[in-house]
PDB file of C-alpha atoms in Angstrom:
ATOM      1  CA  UNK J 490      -8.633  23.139 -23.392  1.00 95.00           C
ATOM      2  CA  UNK J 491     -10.075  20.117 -21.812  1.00 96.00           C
ATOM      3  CA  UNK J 492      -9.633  19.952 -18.340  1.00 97.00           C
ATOM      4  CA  UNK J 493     -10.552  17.124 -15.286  1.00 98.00           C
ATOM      5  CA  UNK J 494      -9.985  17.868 -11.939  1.00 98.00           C
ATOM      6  CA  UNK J 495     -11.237  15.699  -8.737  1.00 98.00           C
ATOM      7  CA  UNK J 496     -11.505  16.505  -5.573  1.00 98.00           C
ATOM      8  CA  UNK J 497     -13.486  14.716  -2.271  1.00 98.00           C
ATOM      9  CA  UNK J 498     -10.887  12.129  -1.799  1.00 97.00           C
ATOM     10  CA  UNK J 499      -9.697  11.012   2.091  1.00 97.00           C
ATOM     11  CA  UNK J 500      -9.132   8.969   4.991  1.00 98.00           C
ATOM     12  CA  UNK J 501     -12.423   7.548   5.790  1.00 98.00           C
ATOM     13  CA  UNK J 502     -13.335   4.830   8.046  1.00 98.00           C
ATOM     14  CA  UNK J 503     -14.607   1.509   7.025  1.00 98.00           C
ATOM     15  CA  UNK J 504     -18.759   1.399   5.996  1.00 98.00           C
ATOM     16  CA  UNK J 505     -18.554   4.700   5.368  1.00 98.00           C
ATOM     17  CA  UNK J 506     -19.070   7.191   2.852  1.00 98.00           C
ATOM     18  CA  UNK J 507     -17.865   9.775   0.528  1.00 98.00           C
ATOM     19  CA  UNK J 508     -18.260  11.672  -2.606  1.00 98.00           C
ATOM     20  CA  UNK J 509     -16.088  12.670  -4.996  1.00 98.00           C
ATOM     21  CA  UNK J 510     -16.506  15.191  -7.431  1.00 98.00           C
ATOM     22  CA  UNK J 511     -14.726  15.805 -11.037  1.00 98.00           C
ATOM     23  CA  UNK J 512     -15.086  19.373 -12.234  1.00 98.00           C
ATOM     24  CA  UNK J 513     -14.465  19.439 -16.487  1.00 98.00           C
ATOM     25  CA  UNK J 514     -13.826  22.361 -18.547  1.00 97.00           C
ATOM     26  CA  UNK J 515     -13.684  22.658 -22.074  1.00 97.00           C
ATOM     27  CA  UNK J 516     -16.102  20.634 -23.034  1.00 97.00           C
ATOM     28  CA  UNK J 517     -19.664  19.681 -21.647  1.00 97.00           C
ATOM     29  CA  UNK J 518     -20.360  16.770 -19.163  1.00 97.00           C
ATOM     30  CA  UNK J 519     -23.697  16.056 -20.110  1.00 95.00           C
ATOM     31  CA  UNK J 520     -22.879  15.261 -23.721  1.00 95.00           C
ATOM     32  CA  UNK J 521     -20.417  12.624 -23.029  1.00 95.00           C
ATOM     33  CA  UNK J 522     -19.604   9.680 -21.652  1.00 96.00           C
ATOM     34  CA  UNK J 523     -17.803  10.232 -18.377  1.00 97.00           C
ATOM     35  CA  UNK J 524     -16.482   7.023 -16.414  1.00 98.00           C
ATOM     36  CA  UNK J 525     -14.508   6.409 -12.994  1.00 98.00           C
ATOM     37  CA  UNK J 526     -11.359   4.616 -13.019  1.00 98.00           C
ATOM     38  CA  UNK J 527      -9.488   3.655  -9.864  1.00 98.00           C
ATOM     39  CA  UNK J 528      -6.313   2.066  -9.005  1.00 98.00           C
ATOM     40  CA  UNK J 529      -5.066   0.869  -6.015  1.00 98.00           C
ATOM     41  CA  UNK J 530      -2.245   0.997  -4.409  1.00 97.00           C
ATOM     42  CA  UNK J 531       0.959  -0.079  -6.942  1.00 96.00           C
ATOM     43  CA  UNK J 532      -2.039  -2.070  -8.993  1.00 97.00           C
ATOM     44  CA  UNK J 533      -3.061  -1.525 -12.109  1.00 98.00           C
ATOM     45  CA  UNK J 534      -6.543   0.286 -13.503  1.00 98.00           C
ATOM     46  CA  UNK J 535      -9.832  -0.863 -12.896  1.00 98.00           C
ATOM     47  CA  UNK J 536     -12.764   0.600 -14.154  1.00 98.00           C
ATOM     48  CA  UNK J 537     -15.556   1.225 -11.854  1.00 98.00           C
ATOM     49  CA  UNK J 538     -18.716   3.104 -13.337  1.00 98.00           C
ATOM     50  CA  UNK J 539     -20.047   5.050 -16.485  1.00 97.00           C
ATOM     51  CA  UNK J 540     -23.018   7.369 -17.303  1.00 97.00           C
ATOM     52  CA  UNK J 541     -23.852   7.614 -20.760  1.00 95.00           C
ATOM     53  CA  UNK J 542     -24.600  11.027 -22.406  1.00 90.00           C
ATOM     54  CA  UNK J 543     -28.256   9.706 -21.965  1.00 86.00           C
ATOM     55  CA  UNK J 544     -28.676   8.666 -18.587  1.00 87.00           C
ATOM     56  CA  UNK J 545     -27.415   5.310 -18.840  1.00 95.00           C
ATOM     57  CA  UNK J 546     -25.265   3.821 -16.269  1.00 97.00           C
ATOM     58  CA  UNK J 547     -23.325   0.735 -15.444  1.00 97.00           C
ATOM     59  CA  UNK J 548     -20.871   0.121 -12.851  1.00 98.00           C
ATOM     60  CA  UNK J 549     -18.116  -2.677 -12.074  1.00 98.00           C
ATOM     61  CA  UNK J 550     -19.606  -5.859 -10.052  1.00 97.00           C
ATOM     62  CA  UNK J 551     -17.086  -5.191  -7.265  1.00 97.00           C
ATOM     63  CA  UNK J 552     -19.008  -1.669  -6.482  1.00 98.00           C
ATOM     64  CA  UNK J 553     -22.572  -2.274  -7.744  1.00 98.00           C
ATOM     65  CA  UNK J 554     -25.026  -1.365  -5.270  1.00 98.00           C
ATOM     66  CA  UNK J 555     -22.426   0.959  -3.201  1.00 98.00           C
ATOM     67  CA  UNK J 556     -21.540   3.529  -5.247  1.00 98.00           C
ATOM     68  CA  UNK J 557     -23.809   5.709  -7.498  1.00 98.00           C
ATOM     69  CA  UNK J 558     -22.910   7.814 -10.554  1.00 98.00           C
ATOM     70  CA  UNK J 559     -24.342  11.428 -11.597  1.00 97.00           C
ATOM     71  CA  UNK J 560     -23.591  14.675 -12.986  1.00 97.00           C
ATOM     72  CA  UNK J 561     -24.641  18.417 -12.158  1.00 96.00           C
ATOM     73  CA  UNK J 562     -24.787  19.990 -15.655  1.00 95.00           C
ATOM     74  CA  UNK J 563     -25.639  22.993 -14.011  1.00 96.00           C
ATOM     75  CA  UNK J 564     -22.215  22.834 -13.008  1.00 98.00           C
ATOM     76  CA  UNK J 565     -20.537  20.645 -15.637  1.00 98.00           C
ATOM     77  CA  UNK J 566     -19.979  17.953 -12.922  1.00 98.00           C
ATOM     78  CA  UNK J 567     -19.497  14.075 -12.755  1.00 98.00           C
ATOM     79  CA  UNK J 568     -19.656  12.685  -9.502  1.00 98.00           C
ATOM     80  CA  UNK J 569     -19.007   9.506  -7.502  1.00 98.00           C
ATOM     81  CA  UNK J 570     -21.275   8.552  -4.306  1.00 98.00           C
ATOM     82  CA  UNK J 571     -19.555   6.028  -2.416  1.00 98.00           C
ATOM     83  CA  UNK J 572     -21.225   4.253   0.416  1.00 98.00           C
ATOM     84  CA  UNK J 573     -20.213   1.450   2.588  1.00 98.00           C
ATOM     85  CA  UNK J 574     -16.769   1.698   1.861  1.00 98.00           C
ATOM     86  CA  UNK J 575     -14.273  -1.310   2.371  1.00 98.00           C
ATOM     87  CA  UNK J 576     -10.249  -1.448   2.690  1.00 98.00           C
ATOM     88  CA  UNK J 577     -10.436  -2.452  -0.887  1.00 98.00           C
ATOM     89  CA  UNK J 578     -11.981   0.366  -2.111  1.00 98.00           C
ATOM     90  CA  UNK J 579      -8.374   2.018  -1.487  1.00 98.00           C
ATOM     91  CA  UNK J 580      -7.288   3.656  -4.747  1.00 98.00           C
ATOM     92  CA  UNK J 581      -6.293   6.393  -6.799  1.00 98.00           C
ATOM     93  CA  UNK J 582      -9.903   7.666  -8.484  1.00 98.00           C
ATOM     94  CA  UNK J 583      -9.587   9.264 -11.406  1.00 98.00           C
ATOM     95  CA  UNK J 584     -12.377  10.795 -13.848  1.00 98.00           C
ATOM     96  CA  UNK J 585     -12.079  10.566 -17.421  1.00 98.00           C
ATOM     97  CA  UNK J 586     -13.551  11.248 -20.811  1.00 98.00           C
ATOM     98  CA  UNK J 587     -15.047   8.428 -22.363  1.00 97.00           C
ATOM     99  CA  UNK J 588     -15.006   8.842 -26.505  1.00 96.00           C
ATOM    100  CA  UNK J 589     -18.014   5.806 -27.698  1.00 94.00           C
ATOM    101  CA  UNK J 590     -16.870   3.954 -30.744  1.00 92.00           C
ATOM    102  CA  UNK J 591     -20.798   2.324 -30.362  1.00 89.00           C
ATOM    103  CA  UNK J 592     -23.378   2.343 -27.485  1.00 85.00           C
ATOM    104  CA  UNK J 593     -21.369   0.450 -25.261  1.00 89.00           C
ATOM    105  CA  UNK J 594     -18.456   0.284 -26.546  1.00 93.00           C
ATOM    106  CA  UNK J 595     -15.629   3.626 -25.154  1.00 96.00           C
ATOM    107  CA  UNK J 596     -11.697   4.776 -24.604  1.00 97.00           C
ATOM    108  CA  UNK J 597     -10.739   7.595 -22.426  1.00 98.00           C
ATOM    109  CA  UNK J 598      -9.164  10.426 -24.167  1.00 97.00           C
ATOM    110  CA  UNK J 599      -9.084  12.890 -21.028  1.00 98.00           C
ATOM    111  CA  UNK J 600      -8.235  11.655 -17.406  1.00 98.00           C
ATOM    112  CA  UNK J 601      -8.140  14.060 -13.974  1.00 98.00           C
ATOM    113  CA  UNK J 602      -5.267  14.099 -11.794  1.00 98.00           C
ATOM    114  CA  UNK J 603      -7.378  11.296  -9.461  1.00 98.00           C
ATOM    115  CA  UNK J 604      -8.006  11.729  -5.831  1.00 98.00           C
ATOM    116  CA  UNK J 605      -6.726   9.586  -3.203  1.00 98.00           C
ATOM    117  CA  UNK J 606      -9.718   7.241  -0.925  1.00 98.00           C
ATOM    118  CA  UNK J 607      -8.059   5.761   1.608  1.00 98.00           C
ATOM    119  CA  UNK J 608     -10.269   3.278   3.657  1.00 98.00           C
ATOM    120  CA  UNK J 609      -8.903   2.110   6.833  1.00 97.00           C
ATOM    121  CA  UNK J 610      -9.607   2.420  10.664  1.00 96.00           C
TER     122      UNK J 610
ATOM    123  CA  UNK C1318     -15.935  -9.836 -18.762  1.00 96.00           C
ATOM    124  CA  UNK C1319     -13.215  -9.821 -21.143  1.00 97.00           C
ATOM    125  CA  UNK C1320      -9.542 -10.652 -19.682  1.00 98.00           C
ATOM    126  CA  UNK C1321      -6.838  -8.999 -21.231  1.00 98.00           C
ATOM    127  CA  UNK C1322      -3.262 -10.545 -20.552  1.00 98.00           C
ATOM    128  CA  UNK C1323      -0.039  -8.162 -21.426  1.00 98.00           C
ATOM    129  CA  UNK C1324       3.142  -9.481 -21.559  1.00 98.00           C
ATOM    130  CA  UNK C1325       6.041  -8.899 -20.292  1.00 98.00           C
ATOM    131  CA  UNK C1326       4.850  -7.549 -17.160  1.00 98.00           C
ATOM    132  CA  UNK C1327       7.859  -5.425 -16.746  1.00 98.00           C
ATOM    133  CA  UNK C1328      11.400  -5.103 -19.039  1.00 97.00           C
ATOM    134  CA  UNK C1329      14.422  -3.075 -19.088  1.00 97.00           C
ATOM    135  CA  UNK C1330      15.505  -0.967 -22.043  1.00 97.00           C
ATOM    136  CA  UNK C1331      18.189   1.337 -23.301  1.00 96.00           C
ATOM    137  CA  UNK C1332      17.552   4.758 -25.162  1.00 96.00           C
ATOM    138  CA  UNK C1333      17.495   3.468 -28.939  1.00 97.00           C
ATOM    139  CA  UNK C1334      16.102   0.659 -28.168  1.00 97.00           C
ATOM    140  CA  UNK C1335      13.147  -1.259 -30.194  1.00 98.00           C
ATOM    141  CA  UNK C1336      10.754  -1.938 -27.466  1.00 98.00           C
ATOM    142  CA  UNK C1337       7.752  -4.168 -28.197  1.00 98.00           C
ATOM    143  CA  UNK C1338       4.653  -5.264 -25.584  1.00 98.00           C
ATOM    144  CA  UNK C1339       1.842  -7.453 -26.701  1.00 98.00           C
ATOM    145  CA  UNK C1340      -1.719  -7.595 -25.257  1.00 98.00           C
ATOM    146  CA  UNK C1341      -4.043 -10.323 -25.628  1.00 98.00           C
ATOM    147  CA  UNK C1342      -8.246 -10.941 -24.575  1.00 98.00           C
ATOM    148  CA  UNK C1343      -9.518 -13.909 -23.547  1.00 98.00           C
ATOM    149  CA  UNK C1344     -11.975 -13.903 -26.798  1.00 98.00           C
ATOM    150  CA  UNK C1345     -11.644 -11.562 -29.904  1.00 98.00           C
ATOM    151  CA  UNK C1346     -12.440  -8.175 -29.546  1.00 97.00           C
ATOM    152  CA  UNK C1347     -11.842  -6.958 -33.154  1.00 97.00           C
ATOM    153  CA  UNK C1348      -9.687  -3.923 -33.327  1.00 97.00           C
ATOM    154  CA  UNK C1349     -11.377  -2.489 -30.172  1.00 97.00           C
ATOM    155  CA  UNK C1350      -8.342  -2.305 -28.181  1.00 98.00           C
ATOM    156  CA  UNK C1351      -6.551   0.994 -26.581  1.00 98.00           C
ATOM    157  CA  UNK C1352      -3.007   1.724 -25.371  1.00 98.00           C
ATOM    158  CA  UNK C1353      -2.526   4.361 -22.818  1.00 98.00           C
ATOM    159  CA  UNK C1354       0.949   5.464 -20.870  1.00 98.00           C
ATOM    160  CA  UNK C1355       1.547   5.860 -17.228  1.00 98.00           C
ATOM    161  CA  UNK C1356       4.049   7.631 -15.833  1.00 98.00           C
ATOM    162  CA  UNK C1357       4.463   7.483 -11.399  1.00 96.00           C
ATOM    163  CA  UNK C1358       2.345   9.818  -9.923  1.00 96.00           C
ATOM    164  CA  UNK C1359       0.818  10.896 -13.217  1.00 98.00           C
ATOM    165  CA  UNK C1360      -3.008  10.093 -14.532  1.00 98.00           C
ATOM    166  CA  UNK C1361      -2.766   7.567 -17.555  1.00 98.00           C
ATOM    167  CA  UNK C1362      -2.633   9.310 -21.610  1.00 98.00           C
ATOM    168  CA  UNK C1363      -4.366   8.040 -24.330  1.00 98.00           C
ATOM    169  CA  UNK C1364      -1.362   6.690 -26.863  1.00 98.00           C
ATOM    170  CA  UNK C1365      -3.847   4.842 -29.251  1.00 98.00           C
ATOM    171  CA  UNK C1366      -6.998   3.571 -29.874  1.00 98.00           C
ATOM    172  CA  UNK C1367      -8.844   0.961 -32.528  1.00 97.00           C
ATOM    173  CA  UNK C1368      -6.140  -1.036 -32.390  1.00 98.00           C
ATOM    174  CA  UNK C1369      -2.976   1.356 -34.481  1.00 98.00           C
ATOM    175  CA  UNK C1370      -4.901   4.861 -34.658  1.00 98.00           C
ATOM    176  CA  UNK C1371      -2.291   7.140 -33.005  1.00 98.00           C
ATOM    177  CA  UNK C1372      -4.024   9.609 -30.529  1.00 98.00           C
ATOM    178  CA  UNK C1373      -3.696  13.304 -31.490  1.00 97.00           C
ATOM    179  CA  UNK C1374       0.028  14.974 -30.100  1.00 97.00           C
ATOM    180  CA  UNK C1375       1.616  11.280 -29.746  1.00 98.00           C
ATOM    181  CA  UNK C1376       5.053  10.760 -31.145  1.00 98.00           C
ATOM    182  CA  UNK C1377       5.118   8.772 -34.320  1.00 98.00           C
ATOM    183  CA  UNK C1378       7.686   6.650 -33.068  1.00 98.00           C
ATOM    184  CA  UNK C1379       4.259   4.827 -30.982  1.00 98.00           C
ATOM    185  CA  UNK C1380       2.735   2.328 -33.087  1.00 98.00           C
ATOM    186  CA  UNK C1381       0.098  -0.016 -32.488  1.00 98.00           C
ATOM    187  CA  UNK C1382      -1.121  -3.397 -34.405  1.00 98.00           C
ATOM    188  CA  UNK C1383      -3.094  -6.544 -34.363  1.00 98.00           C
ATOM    189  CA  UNK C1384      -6.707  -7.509 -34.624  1.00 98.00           C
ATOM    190  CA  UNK C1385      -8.795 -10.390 -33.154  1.00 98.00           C
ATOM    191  CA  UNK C1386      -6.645 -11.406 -29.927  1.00 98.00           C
ATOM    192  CA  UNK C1387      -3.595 -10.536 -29.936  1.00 98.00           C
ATOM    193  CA  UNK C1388      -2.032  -7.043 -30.611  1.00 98.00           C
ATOM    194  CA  UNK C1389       1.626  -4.889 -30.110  1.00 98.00           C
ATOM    195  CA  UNK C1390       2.306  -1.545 -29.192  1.00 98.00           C
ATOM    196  CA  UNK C1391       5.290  -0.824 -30.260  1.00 98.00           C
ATOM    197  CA  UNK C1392       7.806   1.960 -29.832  1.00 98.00           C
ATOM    198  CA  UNK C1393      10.688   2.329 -32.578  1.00 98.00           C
ATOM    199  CA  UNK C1394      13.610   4.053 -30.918  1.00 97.00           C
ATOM    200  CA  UNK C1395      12.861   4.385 -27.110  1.00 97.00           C
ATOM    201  CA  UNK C1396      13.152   7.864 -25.948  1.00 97.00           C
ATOM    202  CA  UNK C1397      14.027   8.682 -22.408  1.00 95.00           C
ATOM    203  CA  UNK C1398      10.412  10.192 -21.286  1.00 96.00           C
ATOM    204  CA  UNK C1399       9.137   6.777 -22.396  1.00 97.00           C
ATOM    205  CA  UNK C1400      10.169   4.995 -19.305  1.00 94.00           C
ATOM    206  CA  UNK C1401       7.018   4.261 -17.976  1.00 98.00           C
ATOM    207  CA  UNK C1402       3.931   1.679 -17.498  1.00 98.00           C
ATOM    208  CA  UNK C1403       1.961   0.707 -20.197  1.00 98.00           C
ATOM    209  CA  UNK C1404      -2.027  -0.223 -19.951  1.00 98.00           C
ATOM    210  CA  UNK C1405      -4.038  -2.175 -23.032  1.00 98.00           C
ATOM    211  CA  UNK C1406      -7.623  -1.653 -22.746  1.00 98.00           C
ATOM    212  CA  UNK C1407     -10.418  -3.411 -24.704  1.00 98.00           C
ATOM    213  CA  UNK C1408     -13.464  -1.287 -25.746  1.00 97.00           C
ATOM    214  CA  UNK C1409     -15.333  -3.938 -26.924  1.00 96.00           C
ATOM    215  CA  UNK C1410     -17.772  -5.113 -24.327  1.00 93.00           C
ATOM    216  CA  UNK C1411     -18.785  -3.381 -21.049  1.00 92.00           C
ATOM    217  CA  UNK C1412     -17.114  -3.551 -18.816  1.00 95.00           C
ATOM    218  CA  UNK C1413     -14.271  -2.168 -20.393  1.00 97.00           C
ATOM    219  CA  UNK C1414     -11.283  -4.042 -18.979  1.00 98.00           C
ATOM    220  CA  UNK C1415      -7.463  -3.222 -18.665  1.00 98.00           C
ATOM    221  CA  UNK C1416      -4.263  -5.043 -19.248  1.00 98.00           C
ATOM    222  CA  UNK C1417      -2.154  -5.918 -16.157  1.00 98.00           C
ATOM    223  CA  UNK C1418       0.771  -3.430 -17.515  1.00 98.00           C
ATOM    224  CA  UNK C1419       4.016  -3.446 -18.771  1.00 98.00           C
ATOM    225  CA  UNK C1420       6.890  -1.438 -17.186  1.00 98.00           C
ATOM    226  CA  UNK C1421       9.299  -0.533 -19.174  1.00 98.00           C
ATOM    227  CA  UNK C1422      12.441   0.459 -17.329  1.00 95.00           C
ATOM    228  CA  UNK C1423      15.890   1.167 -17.737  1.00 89.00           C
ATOM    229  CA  UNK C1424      18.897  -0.831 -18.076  1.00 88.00           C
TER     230      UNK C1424
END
């Protein structure tokens, strides 16, 4: 069975930093595509980052240069490094399974539960 | 980046009802678009993908259609676990981009 679950999520001050982690089971990280998704607060979804089952990665303009993407296949692992935070970085995070149609082209079949960041002072 | 524009943004239906939400991108995407369900609280579900391709354990009474820019998820006799938000998502280009959602509520 195919399984997300994050965890790292928090109150954290703004310019700060946090990681978040998404454990999978079921299936192996490293072979996939595996994306971020966040939502804030009553909004609606907005992807932030992907790593390709190469090491590819792309992430969302509004992040780019704050946050950083890898994975631990050692521990079949996808995480999310998020520096210099900002009150609009508040969302719902979720993890999910990215199934590619063509190289840069993906759904998500398989989310987590998400983790709350909460940025404020 | 692709903008995808659902409509209507929310709507109130009765159990039975015919309940139809369309989704459209700012230039065509071919049939590279997605439909997943939301429910409060609750990580989005895949419903369908490529445009009318029902995901694997979702109720035929989802369908999907369209091509190009425009596109309907439909669902034929609204059940009550279906009260919920409903996401488009284009697969198309990177980044891959989401509608604003429709929630579908009762009456």
């Amino acid at each position: 069975e195919v399984q997300l679950v994050e965890t790292g999520g928090g109150l954290i001050q703004p310019g700060g930093s946090l990681r978040l982690s998404c454990a999978a089971s079921g299936f192996t990280v490293s072979s996939n595509y595996m994306s971020w998704v966040r939502q804030a607060p009553g909004k609606g979804l907005e992807w932030v980052s992907v790593v390709y089952s190469g090491f590819t990665t792309y992430y969302a303009d509004s992040v780019k240069g704050r946050f950083t993407i890898s994975r631990d296949s050692s521990k079949n692992t996808l995480h999310l490094q998020m520096n210099s935070l900002r009150a609009e970085d508040t969302a719902v995070y979720y993890c999910a399974r990215g199934i590619a149609v063509a190289v840069d082209s993906y759904y998500f079949d398989f989310w987590g539960q998400g983790t709350l960041v909460t940025v404020s002072s | 980046d692709i903008q995808m524009t659902q409509s209507p943004s929310s709507l109130s239906a009765s159990v039975g009802d015919r309940v139809t939400i369309t989704c459209r991108a700012s230039q065509s995407i071919a049939s590279y678009l997605n439909w997943y369900q939301q429910k409060p609280g609750k990580a989005p579900r895949l419903l369908i993908h490529a445009a009318s391709s029902l995901q694997s354990g979702v109720p035929s009474r989802f369908s999907g259609s369209g091509s190009g820019t425009d596109f309907t998820l439909t669902i034929s006799t609204l059940q009550p676990e279906d009260f919920a938000t409903y996401y488009c998502q284009q697969s198309y280009s990177t980044p891959p981009t989401f509608g604003g959602g429709t929630k579908v509520g009762i009456k």
